[in-house]
Amino acid sequence: MSGQHTSWTDLPLTEHGEEQARSLAPLLSGRAFALALTSPLGRAIRTAELAGITGAVPDPELHEWDYGAYEGVTTVDIHRTRPHWYLWTDDGCRRALPDTRASPGRGRRPRRPGPEAGGRLAGDGDVVLVAHAHFLRVLTARRLGLPAADGRLFQLATGTVSRLSTEHDRPVIAEWNTRP
């Protein structure tokens, strides 16, 4: 990982990233998915392939949020000129949170994954999503009924499996950051 904020820059997986993706296969093998979706970025599609997820369909709604002027820049570099900068509270980044409607163009994002997944997340069968950390953290917050910015509360590591479920018909986190 380079530590760069990358939403529209489609960096390939590093060798370490490919190893992490392969290591997920035992955690996912034997599971049947009613639907498998990936971000349209090559690194997510490749992760799904290496993790043994077959039949995954790229969905543009699973794209990482738009980092604007911080695209390709690391947090360390940003802190050199803005020492108190925080992704989750920066006005430019907050406007691009996946469930806001304030930002036009590529920063404008839906409240949930695309139309195919939307009905299935609460329906029959498991859905697997292979996407990006900030997007998935916001999705988790929204699924739990929290504001999108509360995605900041869910640290999400690369090369892990997390699972959202229900208990007594209410959304819960059933598994988080599980490594092989």
XYZ file of N, CA, C and O in Angstrom:
720
model
N 0.834 -1.186 0.000
C 0.000 0.000 0.000
C 0.876 1.245 0.000
O 1.820 1.357 0.749
N 0.495 2.181 -0.821
C 1.276 3.407 -0.929
C 0.826 4.445 0.095
O 1.531 5.409 0.328
N -0.372 4.287 0.645
C -0.906 5.272 1.581
C -1.546 6.457 0.881
O -2.035 7.376 1.525
N -1.564 6.434 -0.446
C -2.182 7.509 -1.203
C -3.701 7.370 -1.171
O -4.226 6.257 -1.158
N -4.380 8.505 -1.191
C -5.833 8.499 -1.344
C -6.113 8.321 -2.831
O -5.751 9.169 -3.638
N -6.699 7.185 -3.191
C -6.938 6.897 -4.606
C -8.387 6.486 -4.817
O -8.828 5.452 -4.335
N -9.099 7.325 -5.528
C -10.471 6.985 -5.877
C -10.570 6.758 -7.377
O -11.076 5.749 -7.817
N -10.038 7.657 -8.164
C -10.133 7.556 -9.611
C -8.846 7.041 -10.235
O -8.843 6.613 -11.386
N -7.767 7.056 -9.471
C -6.509 6.506 -9.952
C -6.579 4.998 -9.746
O -6.728 4.533 -8.619
N -6.501 4.246 -10.813
C -6.667 2.800 -10.714
C -5.307 2.115 -10.607
O -4.798 1.561 -11.572
N -4.724 2.191 -9.414
C -3.449 1.535 -9.166
C -3.648 0.023 -9.118
O -4.628 -0.453 -8.546
N -2.716 -0.741 -9.669
C -2.833 -2.197 -9.563
C -2.497 -2.653 -8.147
O -1.883 -1.911 -7.372
N -2.910 -3.864 -7.821
C -2.516 -4.439 -6.539
C -1.002 -4.600 -6.492
O -0.382 -4.942 -7.502
N -0.429 -4.372 -5.347
C 0.991 -4.663 -5.157
C 1.135 -6.174 -4.987
O 0.136 -6.898 -4.836
N 2.355 -6.647 -4.961
C 2.593 -8.075 -4.717
C 2.002 -8.471 -3.355
O 1.364 -9.520 -3.230
N 2.181 -7.601 -2.361
C 1.617 -7.872 -1.025
C 0.082 -7.903 -1.084
O -0.544 -8.757 -0.457
N -0.507 -7.000 -1.860
C -1.956 -6.982 -2.022
C -2.473 -8.257 -2.668
O -3.517 -8.793 -2.280
N -1.722 -8.753 -3.644
C -2.118 -10.014 -4.284
C -2.027 -11.170 -3.296
O -2.904 -12.038 -3.273
N -0.991 -11.178 -2.470
C -0.869 -12.220 -1.432
C -2.047 -12.145 -0.454
O -2.614 -13.179 -0.082
N -2.397 -10.939 -0.042
C -3.528 -10.772 0.875
C -4.820 -11.288 0.240
O -5.613 -11.960 0.902
N -5.039 -10.963 -1.031
C -6.253 -11.409 -1.720
C -6.312 -12.932 -1.801
O -7.355 -13.540 -1.517
N -5.196 -13.565 -2.160
C -5.155 -15.031 -2.224
C -5.448 -15.654 -0.859
O -6.082 -16.694 -0.759
N -4.973 -15.005 0.186
C -5.147 -15.567 1.534
C -6.611 -15.569 1.981
O -6.967 -16.273 2.925
N -7.459 -14.809 1.304
C -8.880 -14.763 1.657
C -9.659 -15.971 1.141
O -10.743 -16.271 1.644
N -9.119 -16.647 0.146
C -9.840 -17.762 -0.476
C -10.330 -18.801 0.534
O -11.498 -19.211 0.466
N -9.526 -19.238 1.510
C -10.043 -20.220 2.469
C -11.209 -19.694 3.314
O -12.088 -20.462 3.700
N -11.229 -18.396 3.582
C -12.334 -17.820 4.364
C -13.632 -17.783 3.568
O -14.720 -17.790 4.139
N -13.514 -17.719 2.248
C -14.693 -17.571 1.398
C -15.116 -18.861 0.717
O -16.242 -18.965 0.225
N -14.223 -19.854 0.682
C -14.563 -21.092 -0.019
C -15.715 -21.798 0.690
O -15.850 -21.742 1.906
N -16.548 -22.408 -0.113
C -17.693 -23.130 0.431
C -18.893 -22.244 0.714
O -19.956 -22.743 1.065
N -18.749 -20.947 0.588
C -19.885 -20.036 0.783
C -20.572 -19.821 -0.564
O -19.924 -19.617 -1.580
N -21.886 -19.856 -0.527
C -22.669 -19.575 -1.734
C -23.170 -18.141 -1.657
O -23.721 -17.727 -0.642
N -22.959 -17.396 -2.723
C -23.393 -16.007 -2.764
C -24.503 -15.842 -3.791
O -24.372 -16.287 -4.931
N -25.586 -15.197 -3.380
C -26.676 -14.907 -4.311
C -26.238 -13.860 -5.324
O -26.734 -13.822 -6.446
N -25.288 -13.017 -4.904
C -24.805 -11.956 -5.764
C -23.389 -11.594 -5.356
O -23.086 -11.505 -4.159
N -22.515 -11.406 -6.325
C -21.132 -10.979 -6.079
C -20.881 -9.730 -6.914
O -21.020 -9.755 -8.134
N -20.524 -8.640 -6.242
C -20.268 -7.370 -6.911
C -18.897 -6.846 -6.518
O -18.451 -7.061 -5.390
N -18.257 -6.148 -7.456
C -16.986 -5.491 -7.159
C -17.083 -4.033 -7.584
O -17.919 -3.665 -8.420
N -16.186 -3.239 -7.051
C -15.951 -1.905 -7.592
C -15.479 -2.110 -9.033
O -14.911 -3.152 -9.360
N -15.668 -1.122 -9.896
C -15.193 -1.261 -11.270
C -13.678 -1.103 -11.414
O -13.142 -1.334 -12.503
N -12.988 -0.739 -10.334
C -11.545 -0.553 -10.425
C -10.835 -1.907 -10.485
O -11.224 -2.865 -9.819
N -9.783 -1.954 -11.276
C -9.049 -3.195 -11.503
C -8.575 -3.872 -10.233
O -8.579 -5.099 -10.139
N -8.156 -3.103 -9.240
C -7.643 -3.714 -8.015
C -8.732 -4.475 -7.265
O -8.458 -5.502 -6.663
N -9.972 -4.008 -7.325
C -11.072 -4.727 -6.669
C -11.445 -5.979 -7.467
O -11.669 -7.048 -6.894
N -11.495 -5.848 -8.774
C -11.810 -6.996 -9.628
C -10.753 -8.082 -9.449
O -11.083 -9.265 -9.294
N -9.497 -7.675 -9.420
C -8.393 -8.636 -9.237
C -8.462 -9.287 -7.853
O -8.206 -10.490 -7.711
N -8.797 -8.512 -6.827
C -8.937 -9.064 -5.477
C -9.995 -10.167 -5.473
O -9.777 -11.244 -4.910
N -11.132 -9.905 -6.094
C -12.201 -10.908 -6.147
C -11.715 -12.180 -6.835
O -11.960 -13.294 -6.352
N -11.029 -12.031 -7.949
C -10.508 -13.191 -8.678
C -9.571 -14.016 -7.805
O -9.711 -15.237 -7.704
N -8.604 -13.337 -7.184
C -7.610 -14.041 -6.375
C -8.209 -14.662 -5.121
O -7.713 -15.672 -4.622
N -9.296 -14.068 -4.620
C -9.963 -14.606 -3.434
C -10.899 -15.764 -3.782
O -11.500 -16.369 -2.897
N -11.021 -16.073 -5.075
C -11.842 -17.205 -5.497
C -13.317 -16.893 -5.649
O -14.150 -17.793 -5.706
N -13.669 -15.611 -5.726
C -15.069 -15.222 -5.920
C -15.357 -15.274 -7.414
O -14.762 -14.533 -8.198
N -16.252 -16.169 -7.799
C -16.561 -16.331 -9.219
C -17.839 -15.583 -9.567
O -18.733 -15.419 -8.734
N -17.907 -15.145 -10.814
C -19.108 -14.494 -11.309
C -19.338 -13.092 -10.774
O -20.456 -12.576 -10.864
N -18.309 -12.466 -10.229
C -18.472 -11.113 -9.691
C -18.704 -10.121 -10.828
O -18.064 -10.192 -11.871
N -19.635 -9.217 -10.613
C -19.998 -8.214 -11.599
C -19.531 -6.842 -11.116
O -19.857 -6.440 -9.997
N -18.758 -6.124 -11.929
C -18.376 -4.761 -11.544
C -19.601 -3.852 -11.479
O -20.453 -3.891 -12.359
N -19.698 -3.069 -10.417
C -20.820 -2.154 -10.206
C -20.256 -0.770 -9.918
O -19.579 -0.581 -8.900
N -20.515 0.212 -10.766
C -19.961 1.549 -10.561
C -20.391 2.190 -9.243
O -19.731 3.091 -8.742
N -21.479 1.729 -8.657
C -21.945 2.276 -7.387
C -21.025 1.904 -6.225
O -21.124 2.470 -5.146
N -20.117 0.942 -6.426
C -19.191 0.524 -5.373
C -17.828 1.211 -5.489
O -16.887 0.878 -4.785
N -17.741 2.191 -6.345
C -16.501 2.952 -6.551
C -16.158 3.718 -5.271
O -17.046 4.164 -4.558
N -14.880 3.854 -4.990
C -14.450 4.649 -3.828
C -14.888 6.096 -4.001
O -15.106 6.550 -5.124
N -15.031 6.828 -2.892
C -15.467 8.224 -2.993
C -14.389 9.091 -3.615
O -13.236 8.704 -3.722
N -14.779 10.270 -4.028
C -13.903 11.207 -4.726
C -13.101 12.014 -3.708
O -13.667 12.755 -2.909
N -11.785 11.892 -3.746
C -10.924 12.624 -2.809
C -10.584 14.026 -3.296
O -9.851 14.753 -2.626
N -11.076 14.397 -4.454
C -10.854 15.749 -4.955
C -9.378 16.079 -5.078
O -8.590 15.312 -5.622
N -8.979 17.226 -4.529
C -7.600 17.703 -4.631
C -6.615 16.792 -3.919
O -5.405 16.893 -4.139
N -7.115 15.881 -3.064
C -6.222 14.986 -2.327
C -5.981 13.663 -3.047
O -5.316 12.781 -2.518
N -6.520 13.539 -4.250
C -6.292 12.326 -5.045
C -4.788 12.124 -5.242
O -4.071 13.022 -5.687
N -4.308 10.950 -4.858
C -2.910 10.603 -5.028
C -1.981 11.139 -3.952
O -0.780 10.908 -3.994
N -2.522 11.830 -2.972
C -1.723 12.436 -1.908
C -1.896 11.616 -0.629
O -2.980 11.122 -0.334
N -0.828 11.473 0.139
C -0.904 10.739 1.399
C -1.321 11.667 2.532
O -1.149 12.888 2.455
N -1.857 11.099 3.586
C -2.221 11.880 4.768
C -0.999 12.580 5.349
O -1.070 13.744 5.754
N 0.137 11.897 5.351
C 1.378 12.501 5.861
C 1.705 13.767 5.084
O 2.043 14.804 5.675
N 1.591 13.717 3.764
C 1.875 14.897 2.944
C 0.864 16.019 3.195
O 1.228 17.189 3.249
N -0.393 15.669 3.356
C -1.421 16.675 3.640
C -1.128 17.359 4.972
O -1.239 18.577 5.105
N -0.718 16.573 5.961
C -0.448 17.127 7.293
C 0.732 18.100 7.308
O 0.849 18.903 8.234
N 1.572 18.073 6.306
C 2.688 19.037 6.252
C 2.178 20.463 6.113
O 2.780 21.397 6.628
N 1.072 20.628 5.400
C 0.517 21.976 5.220
C -0.767 22.194 6.019
O -1.127 23.319 6.299
N -1.428 21.113 6.378
C -2.668 21.200 7.166
C -2.586 20.181 8.296
O -3.171 19.102 8.217
N -1.876 20.503 9.382
C -1.598 19.529 10.439
C -2.835 18.928 11.119
O -2.771 17.828 11.632
N -3.951 19.617 11.087
C -5.154 19.124 11.769
C -6.164 18.518 10.796
O -7.294 18.220 11.177
N -5.744 18.325 9.542
C -6.646 17.776 8.544
C -7.084 16.372 8.940
O -6.308 15.561 9.435
N -8.369 16.080 8.738
C -8.941 14.761 9.028
C -9.945 14.455 7.924
O -10.897 15.210 7.710
N -9.734 13.378 7.225
C -10.557 13.014 6.083
C -12.049 13.086 6.369
O -12.828 13.563 5.561
N -12.456 12.622 7.531
C -13.880 12.490 7.839
C -14.561 13.818 8.159
O -15.787 13.882 8.190
N -13.778 14.866 8.402
C -14.396 16.153 8.723
C -14.029 17.245 7.726
O -14.571 18.343 7.802
N -13.128 16.981 6.798
C -12.750 17.958 5.793
C -13.956 18.255 4.914
O -14.611 17.348 4.420
N -14.258 19.535 4.709
C -15.434 19.916 3.921
C -15.422 19.324 2.519
O -16.437 18.829 2.045
N -14.277 19.371 1.855
C -14.202 18.835 0.497
C -14.482 17.348 0.445
O -15.180 16.870 -0.432
N -13.953 16.601 1.394
C -14.177 15.154 1.418
C -15.570 14.817 1.916
O -16.207 13.899 1.417
N -16.073 15.559 2.896
C -17.401 15.264 3.439
C -18.477 15.415 2.386
O -19.446 14.672 2.364
N -18.314 16.392 1.501
C -19.320 16.569 0.445
C -19.374 15.345 -0.461
O -20.366 15.105 -1.119
N -18.293 14.592 -0.500
C -18.235 13.425 -1.382
C -18.615 12.129 -0.673
O -18.525 11.068 -1.262
N -19.050 12.207 0.589
C -19.475 10.986 1.273
C -20.550 10.293 0.450
O -21.404 10.949 -0.132
N -20.542 8.985 0.409
C -21.446 8.257 -0.466
C -22.928 8.504 -0.276
O -23.696 8.224 -1.155
N -23.386 9.045 0.844
C -24.830 9.225 0.940
C -25.229 10.689 0.910
O -26.307 11.045 1.337
N -24.385 11.546 0.385
C -24.749 12.954 0.285
C -25.198 13.275 -1.125
O -24.853 12.586 -2.072
N -25.931 14.325 -1.251
C -26.399 14.748 -2.567
C -25.900 16.151 -2.894
O -26.269 16.720 -3.897
N -25.046 16.708 -2.048
C -24.613 18.094 -2.208
C -23.578 18.276 -3.301
O -23.472 19.336 -3.876
N -22.808 17.257 -3.570
C -21.702 17.411 -4.502
C -22.082 16.873 -5.874
O -22.452 15.720 -6.002
N -22.011 17.696 -6.904
C -22.363 17.215 -8.244
C -21.262 16.339 -8.834
O -20.158 16.279 -8.326
N -21.589 15.683 -9.905
C -20.590 14.902 -10.644
C -20.147 13.667 -9.913
O -20.924 13.010 -9.245
N -18.844 13.362 -10.032
C -18.394 12.088 -9.509
C -18.431 12.008 -8.000
O -18.381 10.936 -7.450
N -18.511 13.122 -7.292
C -18.623 13.067 -5.841
C -20.010 12.694 -5.378
O -20.215 12.335 -4.242
N -20.985 12.782 -6.263
C -22.361 12.476 -5.889
C -22.540 10.965 -5.854
O -22.264 10.273 -6.822
N -23.024 10.462 -4.739
C -23.079 9.019 -4.568
C -24.424 8.588 -4.002
O -25.085 9.344 -3.318
N -24.811 7.372 -4.232
C -26.083 6.869 -3.743
C -26.043 6.545 -2.254
O -24.987 6.508 -1.645
N -27.191 6.283 -1.689
C -27.293 5.906 -0.281
C -26.984 4.429 -0.074
O -26.791 3.997 1.030
N -26.964 3.646 -1.120
C -26.723 2.216 -0.994
C -26.036 1.724 -2.259
O -25.996 2.429 -3.246
N -25.522 0.490 -2.236
C -24.955 -0.047 -3.473
C -25.997 -0.064 -4.574
O -27.181 0.093 -4.321
N -25.537 -0.296 -5.777
C -26.355 -0.206 -6.967
C -27.667 -0.957 -6.928
O -27.958 -1.710 -6.015
N -28.489 -0.752 -7.933
C -29.824 -1.308 -7.960
C -29.877 -2.819 -7.804
O -30.762 -3.347 -7.159
N -28.900 -3.516 -8.356
C -28.887 -4.973 -8.215
C -28.726 -5.379 -6.754
O -29.399 -6.266 -6.267
N -27.806 -4.732 -6.056
C -27.504 -5.113 -4.677
C -28.523 -4.577 -3.702
O -28.798 -5.195 -2.689
N -29.082 -3.415 -3.991
C -29.974 -2.767 -3.041
C -31.066 -3.675 -2.504
O -31.255 -3.791 -1.306
N -31.781 -4.335 -3.400
C -32.844 -5.222 -2.967
C -32.332 -6.490 -2.334
O -32.981 -7.077 -1.472
N -31.157 -6.926 -2.733
C -30.603 -8.178 -2.240
C -29.983 -8.061 -0.855
O -29.877 -9.049 -0.154
N -29.535 -6.875 -0.458
C -28.888 -6.742 0.845
C -29.838 -7.136 1.967
O -29.421 -7.640 2.992
N -31.106 -6.902 1.768
C -32.091 -7.256 2.784
C -32.884 -8.493 2.365
O -33.786 -8.912 3.071
N -32.558 -9.091 1.231
C -33.337 -10.204 0.705
C -32.720 -11.551 1.014
O -31.961 -11.711 1.964
N -33.071 -12.528 0.175
C -32.604 -13.891 0.363
C -31.194 -14.066 -0.173
O -30.864 -13.579 -1.246
N -30.385 -14.776 0.554
C -29.038 -15.099 0.112
C -28.022 -14.049 0.497
O -28.342 -12.900 0.755
N -26.783 -14.509 0.544
C -25.679 -13.619 0.899
C -25.182 -12.861 -0.318
O -25.180 -13.373 -1.434
N -24.743 -11.631 -0.078
C -24.154 -10.784 -1.110
C -22.720 -10.520 -0.692
O -22.456 -10.193 0.459
N -21.780 -10.666 -1.612
C -20.389 -10.330 -1.328
C -20.036 -9.088 -2.140
O -20.356 -8.993 -3.321
N -19.438 -8.123 -1.455
C -18.993 -6.888 -2.089
C -17.482 -6.793 -1.946
O -16.957 -6.953 -0.841
N -16.801 -6.525 -3.038
C -15.364 -6.288 -3.000
C -15.186 -4.845 -3.450
O -15.411 -4.515 -4.613
N -14.839 -3.999 -2.491
C -14.760 -2.573 -2.787
C -13.632 -1.948 -1.975
O -12.647 -2.618 -1.667
N -13.793 -0.707 -1.595
C -12.727 0.091 -0.998
C -13.084 0.471 0.437
O -14.244 0.629 0.787
N -12.047 0.650 1.242
C -12.228 0.819 2.687
C -13.163 1.953 3.062
O -14.085 1.759 3.858
N -12.953 3.151 2.534
C -13.806 4.260 2.959
C -15.251 4.033 2.530
O -16.185 4.259 3.294
N -15.431 3.553 1.307
C -16.784 3.258 0.847
C -17.460 2.223 1.752
O -18.599 2.390 2.173
N -16.747 1.150 2.059
C -17.328 0.077 2.874
C -17.587 0.528 4.313
O -18.550 0.078 4.942
N -16.765 1.413 4.827
C -16.988 1.946 6.173
C -18.258 2.794 6.203
O -19.051 2.710 7.151
N -18.482 3.596 5.152
C -19.710 4.395 5.073
C -20.909 3.471 4.886
O -21.950 3.651 5.522
N -20.777 2.473 4.034
C -21.869 1.516 3.829
C -22.255 0.853 5.150
O -23.445 0.707 5.460
N -21.265 0.495 5.952
C -21.531 -0.125 7.252
C -22.277 0.828 8.165
O -23.277 0.452 8.789
N -21.818 2.053 8.236
C -22.501 3.038 9.077
C -23.953 3.198 8.642
O -24.868 3.166 9.479
N -24.181 3.358 7.354
C -25.552 3.544 6.854
C -26.409 2.307 7.118
O -27.563 2.419 7.483
N -25.835 1.120 6.926
C -26.579 -0.126 7.168
C -27.011 -0.237 8.626
O -28.069 -0.759 8.940
N -26.172 0.296 9.526
C -26.485 0.253 10.953
C -27.366 1.420 11.390
O -27.678 1.557 12.577
N -27.755 2.270 10.459
C -28.627 3.394 10.778
C -27.891 4.617 11.294
O -28.501 5.515 11.877
N -26.594 4.676 11.071
C -25.773 5.798 11.534
C -25.526 6.773 10.383
O -25.624 6.398 9.217
N -25.148 8.014 10.706
C -24.767 8.947 9.634
C -23.536 8.440 8.898
O -22.698 7.737 9.482
N -23.420 8.806 7.643
C -22.294 8.358 6.825
C -20.952 8.678 7.468
O -20.031 7.864 7.441
N -20.827 9.838 8.073
C -19.551 10.244 8.679
C -19.149 9.340 9.832
O -17.981 9.302 10.220
N -20.075 8.580 10.382
C -19.722 7.639 11.446
C -18.955 6.431 10.917
O -18.498 5.594 11.691
N -18.761 6.350 9.614
C -17.872 5.346 9.053
C -16.468 5.477 9.638
O -15.704 4.522 9.669
N -16.168 6.665 10.162
C -14.854 6.894 10.791
C -14.646 5.992 11.997
O -13.511 5.769 12.416
N -15.707 5.447 12.550
C -15.633 4.606 13.751
C -15.240 3.165 13.450
O -14.960 2.405 14.372
N -15.222 2.797 12.172
C -14.977 1.410 11.791
C -13.664 1.294 11.035
O -13.631 1.457 9.826
N -12.594 1.010 11.723
C -11.319 0.805 11.042
C -11.431 -0.461 10.199
O -11.910 -1.494 10.668
N -11.020 -0.375 8.967
C -11.123 -1.518 8.068
C -9.773 -1.755 7.410
O -9.265 -0.913 6.675
N -9.204 -2.906 7.682
C -7.889 -3.258 7.149
C -8.027 -3.931 5.793
O -9.033 -4.585 5.505
N -6.999 -3.814 4.972
C -6.989 -4.519 3.691
C -6.737 -5.999 3.956
O -6.174 -6.381 4.974
N -7.184 -6.823 3.023
C -6.942 -8.256 3.147
C -7.719 -8.904 4.269
O -7.244 -9.863 4.881
N -8.912 -8.381 4.548
C -9.751 -8.949 5.610
C -11.165 -9.173 5.089
O -11.555 -8.637 4.053
N -11.917 -9.951 5.843
C -13.323 -10.191 5.547
C -14.141 -9.614 6.694
O -13.815 -9.812 7.864
N -15.185 -8.891 6.338
C -16.138 -8.389 7.324
C -17.519 -8.809 6.865
O -17.769 -8.988 5.671
N -18.405 -8.999 7.836
C -19.737 -9.496 7.490
C -20.799 -8.735 8.265
O -20.752 -8.636 9.487
N -21.767 -8.191 7.525
C -22.931 -7.550 8.124
C -24.069 -8.556 8.093
O -24.200 -9.321 7.149
N -24.879 -8.549 9.109
C -25.963 -9.512 9.204
C -27.134 -8.857 9.929
O -27.209 -7.627 10.004
N -28.013 -9.685 10.460
C -29.116 -9.191 11.281
C -29.240 -10.057 12.524
O -28.838 -11.235 12.533
N -29.765 -9.459 13.548
C -30.120 -10.175 14.777
C -31.476 -9.632 15.191
O -31.634 -8.413 15.333
N -32.440 -10.516 15.322
C -33.813 -10.105 15.631
C -34.296 -9.068 14.609
O -34.899 -8.062 14.971
N -33.972 -9.318 13.346
C -34.371 -8.459 12.231
C -33.781 -7.053 12.278
O -34.314 -6.128 11.664
N -32.692 -6.881 13.012
C -32.003 -5.583 13.061
C -30.565 -5.759 12.584
O -29.914 -6.747 12.902
N -30.061 -4.784 11.831
C -28.697 -4.907 11.299
C -27.639 -4.908 12.398
O -27.730 -4.152 13.364
N -26.652 -5.780 12.218
C -25.520 -5.898 13.160
C -24.244 -6.190 12.373
O -24.285 -6.614 11.229
N -23.125 -5.967 13.036
C -21.836 -6.426 12.501
C -21.623 -7.833 13.073
O -21.579 -8.013 14.287
N -21.527 -8.818 12.188
C -21.355 -10.200 12.623
C -19.882 -10.606 12.652
O -19.500 -11.539 13.360
N -19.065 -9.896 11.886
C -17.646 -10.239 11.776
C -16.940 -8.987 11.241
O -17.487 -8.294 10.388
N -15.740 -8.702 11.751
C -15.040 -7.500 11.293
C -13.543 -7.725 11.254
O -12.970 -8.204 12.234
N -12.923 -7.387 10.150
C -11.468 -7.472 9.983
C -10.918 -8.875 10.248
O -9.841 -9.023 10.834
N -11.628 -9.890 9.816
C -11.160 -11.260 10.010
C -10.062 -11.577 8.992
O -10.230 -11.352 7.792
N -8.971 -12.078 9.517
C -7.848 -12.480 8.661
C -7.774 -14.008 8.657
O -8.162 -14.656 9.612
N -7.227 -14.554 7.580
C -7.073 -16.021 7.530
C -6.133 -16.522 8.601
O -5.292 -15.811 9.092
